CSV table of C-alpha atoms in Angstrom, one decimal:
chain,number,residue,atom,x,y,z
A,1,LYS,CA,0.0,0.0,0.0
A,2,LEU,CA,2.8,2.4,0.9
A,3,LYS,CA,4.7,1.5,-2.3
A,4,ASN,CA,1.6,2.3,-4.4
A,5,MET,CA,1.2,5.6,-2.6
A,6,ILE,CA,4.8,6.5,-3.3
A,7,ALA,CA,4.4,5.5,-6.9
A,8,ASP,CA,1.3,7.7,-7.3
A,9,HIS,CA,3.1,10.8,-6.0
A,10,LEU,CA,6.6,10.2,-7.3
A,11,GLN,CA,6.1,12.1,-10.6
A,12,SER,CA,4.7,15.1,-8.7
A,13,PHE,CA,7.7,15.0,-6.3
A,14,PHE,CA,10.2,14.9,-9.1
A,15,ILE,CA,8.5,17.7,-11.1
A,16,ILE,CA,8.8,20.2,-8.2
A,17,HIS,CA,12.2,19.1,-6.7
A,18,ASN,CA,15.6,19.1,-8.4
A,19,PHE,CA,18.8,17.8,-6.8
A,20,GLY,CA,22.4,18.6,-6.4
A,21,ASN,CA,24.3,21.8,-7.5
A,22,ARG,CA,22.6,24.6,-9.5
A,23,GLN,CA,19.3,22.8,-9.0
A,24,THR,CA,17.2,26.0,-9.5
A,25,LYS,CA,18.7,26.3,-13.0
A,26,GLY,CA,17.2,23.0,-14.2
A,27,PHE,CA,20.1,20.7,-13.2
A,28,GLY,CA,19.3,17.5,-11.3
A,29,SER,CA,15.8,17.3,-12.8
A,30,PHE,CA,14.2,13.9,-13.2
A,31,THR,CA,10.9,12.3,-14.2
A,32,ILE,CA,9.6,8.7,-14.2
A,33,GLN,CA,9.5,6.2,-17.1
A,34,ASP,CA,6.3,4.4,-16.1
A,35,LEU,CA,4.0,5.5,-18.8
A,36,GLU,CA,0.9,4.0,-17.2
A,37,ARG,CA,1.5,6.2,-14.1
A,38,LYS,CA,2.5,9.4,-15.9
A,39,LYS,CA,0.2,12.3,-15.5
A,40,GLY,CA,0.1,15.5,-17.6
A,41,LEU,CA,2.7,18.1,-16.6
A,42,PHE,CA,0.3,20.9,-16.7
A,43,GLU,CA,-2.1,19.2,-14.3
A,44,ILE,CA,0.7,18.6,-11.8
A,45,PHE,CA,2.0,22.2,-12.1
A,46,LYS,CA,-1.5,23.6,-11.6
A,47,SER,CA,-2.0,21.6,-8.5
A,48,GLU,CA,1.4,22.2,-7.0
A,49,ASN,CA,2.2,25.8,-8.1
A,50,LYS,CA,0.1,28.9,-8.5
A,51,ASN,CA,2.7,30.7,-10.6
A,52,TYR,CA,4.5,29.2,-13.5
A,53,TRP,CA,5.7,30.1,-16.9
A,54,TYR,CA,5.6,27.6,-19.7
A,55,TRP,CA,8.3,27.5,-22.2
A,56,LYS,CA,8.0,25.1,-25.1
A,57,ILE,CA,11.3,23.8,-26.4
A,58,ASP,CA,11.9,22.3,-29.8
A,59,GLU,CA,12.4,18.5,-29.2
A,60,GLU,CA,15.4,18.6,-31.6
A,61,LYS,CA,17.2,21.1,-29.4
A,62,ASN,CA,20.2,19.6,-27.5
A,63,THR,CA,20.5,19.8,-23.8
A,64,THR,CA,23.5,22.2,-23.8
A,65,ASP,CA,21.5,24.8,-25.7
A,66,VAL,CA,18.6,24.4,-23.3
A,67,PHE,CA,20.8,25.1,-20.3
A,68,THR,CA,22.4,28.0,-22.2
A,69,ASP,CA,18.9,29.5,-22.7
A,70,ILE,CA,18.1,29.0,-19.0
A,71,ALA,CA,21.3,30.8,-18.1
A,72,ILE,CA,20.4,33.8,-20.4
A,73,ILE,CA,16.9,34.0,-19.0
A,74,TYR,CA,18.2,33.9,-15.4
A,75,SER,CA,20.8,36.6,-16.2
A,76,LEU,CA,18.0,38.8,-17.6
A,77,LEU,CA,16.1,38.3,-14.4
A,78,LYS,CA,18.9,38.5,-11.8
A,79,THR,CA,22.2,40.1,-12.8
A,80,GLY,CA,21.6,41.7,-16.2
A,81,ILE,CA,23.8,41.1,-19.3
A,82,ASN,CA,26.9,43.0,-20.1
A,83,PHE,CA,28.6,41.8,-23.3
A,84,PRO,CA,30.8,44.6,-24.4
A,85,ASP,CA,32.3,42.9,-27.4
A,86,HIS,CA,35.6,44.7,-26.9
A,87,PRO,CA,37.7,44.8,-30.2
A,88,LYS,CA,41.1,43.2,-30.2
A,89,VAL,CA,44.2,45.3,-30.5
A,90,GLU,CA,47.9,44.4,-30.5
A,91,ALA,CA,49.4,44.0,-27.0
A,92,VAL,CA,52.5,46.1,-26.2
A,93,ASP,CA,55.2,45.9,-23.6
A,94,GLU,CA,56.0,48.7,-21.1
A,95,ARG,CA,58.1,50.4,-23.8
A,96,GLY,CA,55.2,50.4,-26.2
A,97,LYS,CA,56.7,47.8,-28.5
A,98,PRO,CA,54.4,45.0,-29.9
A,99,ILE,CA,54.6,41.7,-28.0
A,100,ILE,CA,55.4,38.9,-30.5
A,101,GLN,CA,54.2,35.4,-29.8
A,102,ASN,CA,54.8,32.5,-32.2
A,103,GLY,CA,55.9,34.9,-34.9
A,104,ARG,CA,52.7,37.0,-34.6
A,105,PRO,CA,51.7,40.0,-32.6
A,106,ARG,CA,49.9,39.0,-29.4
A,107,MET,CA,46.4,40.4,-29.3
A,108,ARG,CA,44.4,41.8,-26.3
A,109,LEU,CA,41.0,43.1,-25.7
A,110,ASP,CA,40.7,46.9,-25.8
A,111,GLU,CA,38.4,47.4,-22.7
A,112,THR,CA,38.1,51.2,-23.3
A,113,VAL,CA,35.9,50.6,-26.4
A,114,ARG,CA,32.6,48.7,-26.8
A,115,GLY,CA,32.3,46.8,-30.1
A,116,ALA,CA,29.5,47.0,-32.7
A,117,TYR,CA,27.7,44.0,-31.3
A,118,ASN,CA,27.8,45.0,-27.6
A,119,ILE,CA,24.8,44.1,-25.4
A,120,TYR,CA,24.0,45.8,-22.1
A,121,PHE,CA,20.8,45.1,-20.2
A,122,LYS,CA,20.0,46.0,-16.6
A,123,SER,CA,18.3,43.1,-14.9
A,124,TYR,CA,14.5,43.0,-14.4
A,125,LEU,CA,15.2,42.7,-10.7
A,126,TYR,CA,17.3,45.9,-10.7
A,127,GLN,CA,14.7,47.7,-12.8
A,128,PHE,CA,11.9,46.7,-10.4
A,129,PHE,CA,13.8,47.6,-7.3
A,130,ASN,CA,15.1,50.9,-8.8
A,131,ASN,CA,11.6,51.9,-9.9
A,132,THR,CA,9.6,50.9,-6.8
A,133,THR,CA,11.9,51.6,-3.8
A,134,ALA,CA,14.3,54.2,-2.5
A,135,TYR,CA,17.2,51.8,-2.1
A,136,GLY,CA,20.3,51.2,-4.2
A,137,ASN,CA,21.8,47.8,-4.9
A,138,GLU,CA,25.0,45.9,-4.0
A,139,LYS,CA,26.6,46.5,-7.4
A,140,ARG,CA,26.4,50.3,-6.9
A,141,PHE,CA,27.8,49.9,-3.4
A,142,VAL,CA,30.8,48.0,-4.7
A,143,LYS,CA,31.4,50.6,-7.4
A,144,GLU,CA,31.3,53.4,-4.8
A,145,LYS,CA,33.4,51.7,-2.1
A,146,PHE,CA,35.8,49.1,-3.6
A,147,PHE,CA,36.7,50.1,-7.1
A,148,THR,CA,40.1,51.8,-7.6
A,149,PRO,CA,39.9,55.6,-7.0
A,150,ALA,CA,40.2,56.2,-10.8
A,151,ASN,CA,37.2,54.0,-11.5
A,152,ARG,CA,35.1,54.7,-8.4
A,153,ILE,CA,31.7,56.3,-8.9
A,154,ALA,CA,30.1,59.0,-6.7
A,155,ASN,CA,28.0,58.0,-3.7
A,156,ASP,CA,24.3,58.6,-4.7
A,157,GLY,CA,23.2,58.9,-1.0
A,158,LYS,CA,20.9,55.9,-1.2
A,159,ILE,CA,20.9,53.1,1.4
A,160,LYS,CA,22.2,50.0,-0.4
A,161,LYS,CA,20.7,46.5,-0.2
A,162,TYR,CA,21.9,43.1,-1.4
A,163,VAL,CA,19.2,43.1,-4.0
A,164,ARG,CA,20.3,40.1,-6.1
A,165,SER,CA,20.0,37.8,-3.0
A,166,LEU,CA,16.2,38.0,-3.5
A,167,LEU,CA,16.8,35.5,-6.3
A,168,GLY,CA,19.2,33.4,-4.4
A,169,THR,CA,22.7,33.9,-2.9
A,170,ALA,CA,26.0,32.5,-4.1
A,171,PRO,CA,29.1,31.9,-2.0
A,172,PHE,CA,30.7,35.0,-3.6
A,173,ASN,CA,30.3,37.5,-6.4
A,174,GLU,CA,33.1,38.7,-8.8
A,175,TYR,CA,33.5,42.3,-9.7
A,176,ARG,CA,35.9,44.1,-12.0
A,177,ASP,CA,36.9,47.6,-13.0
A,178,ARG,CA,39.4,48.5,-15.7
A,179,ASP,CA,42.4,48.0,-13.4
A,180,ARG,CA,41.6,44.9,-11.4
A,181,LYS,CA,39.1,42.2,-10.5
A,182,GLY,CA,38.2,40.6,-7.2
A,183,ILE,CA,35.8,38.5,-5.3
A,184,ILE,CA,33.5,39.8,-2.6
A,185,GLU,CA,31.9,37.4,-0.1
A,186,PHE,CA,28.6,38.2,1.5
A,187,SER,CA,27.8,36.7,4.9
A,188,CYS,CA,24.7,36.7,7.1
A,189,ALA,CA,24.4,35.2,10.6
A,190,GLU,CA,20.9,33.9,10.0
A,191,ALA,CA,21.5,31.9,6.8
A,192,ASP,CA,24.6,30.6,4.9
A,193,ARG,CA,22.7,30.3,1.6
A,194,PHE,CA,19.3,31.3,0.3
A,195,GLN,CA,17.9,29.3,-2.6
A,196,SER,CA,16.3,31.1,-5.5
A,197,PRO,CA,12.5,31.0,-5.3
A,198,ILE,CA,12.5,30.5,-9.1
A,199,ILE,CA,13.1,26.9,-10.2
A,200,PHE,CA,13.5,25.6,-13.8
């Protein structure tokens, strides 16, 4: 009797729970093979979740592309997208002479210029927070306090909040200005990690 009850609820359990690392991004997602016990996905979602977004994927699409799409959607929601498409220029040494490698000039990215195909999009989370509250976010705080003096931006006077944590925390976040990059760890006495409320 217990085994039958587990079997009846197993598909629902797997649909709303993923396992392992990066589980909110669709990793560690399973379903059952027993076709006789399989229920419709929509019926399960409607009974288990009040809010969901359905995204139909071409059956021919490979798994890597699906996870890439999830990563892009999540970036649009949480962190935004900054693809500067820096053009490449010849690298030079401290005397201004081209650095030759394997008989050719070594190339580097010119981070002072954005290329023709650059993409910059502030996250929906940032836009929502910025338009509906009086608070600033953690990225602005880092730019005001931790960037090198030449790259630092002026304090806008707002109280800053760790906004991106609303969609889950990570052990650390990486930031960079034109001169350096570094890792900033956030800690909270009440919780080591906070899982995203959005699950793929």
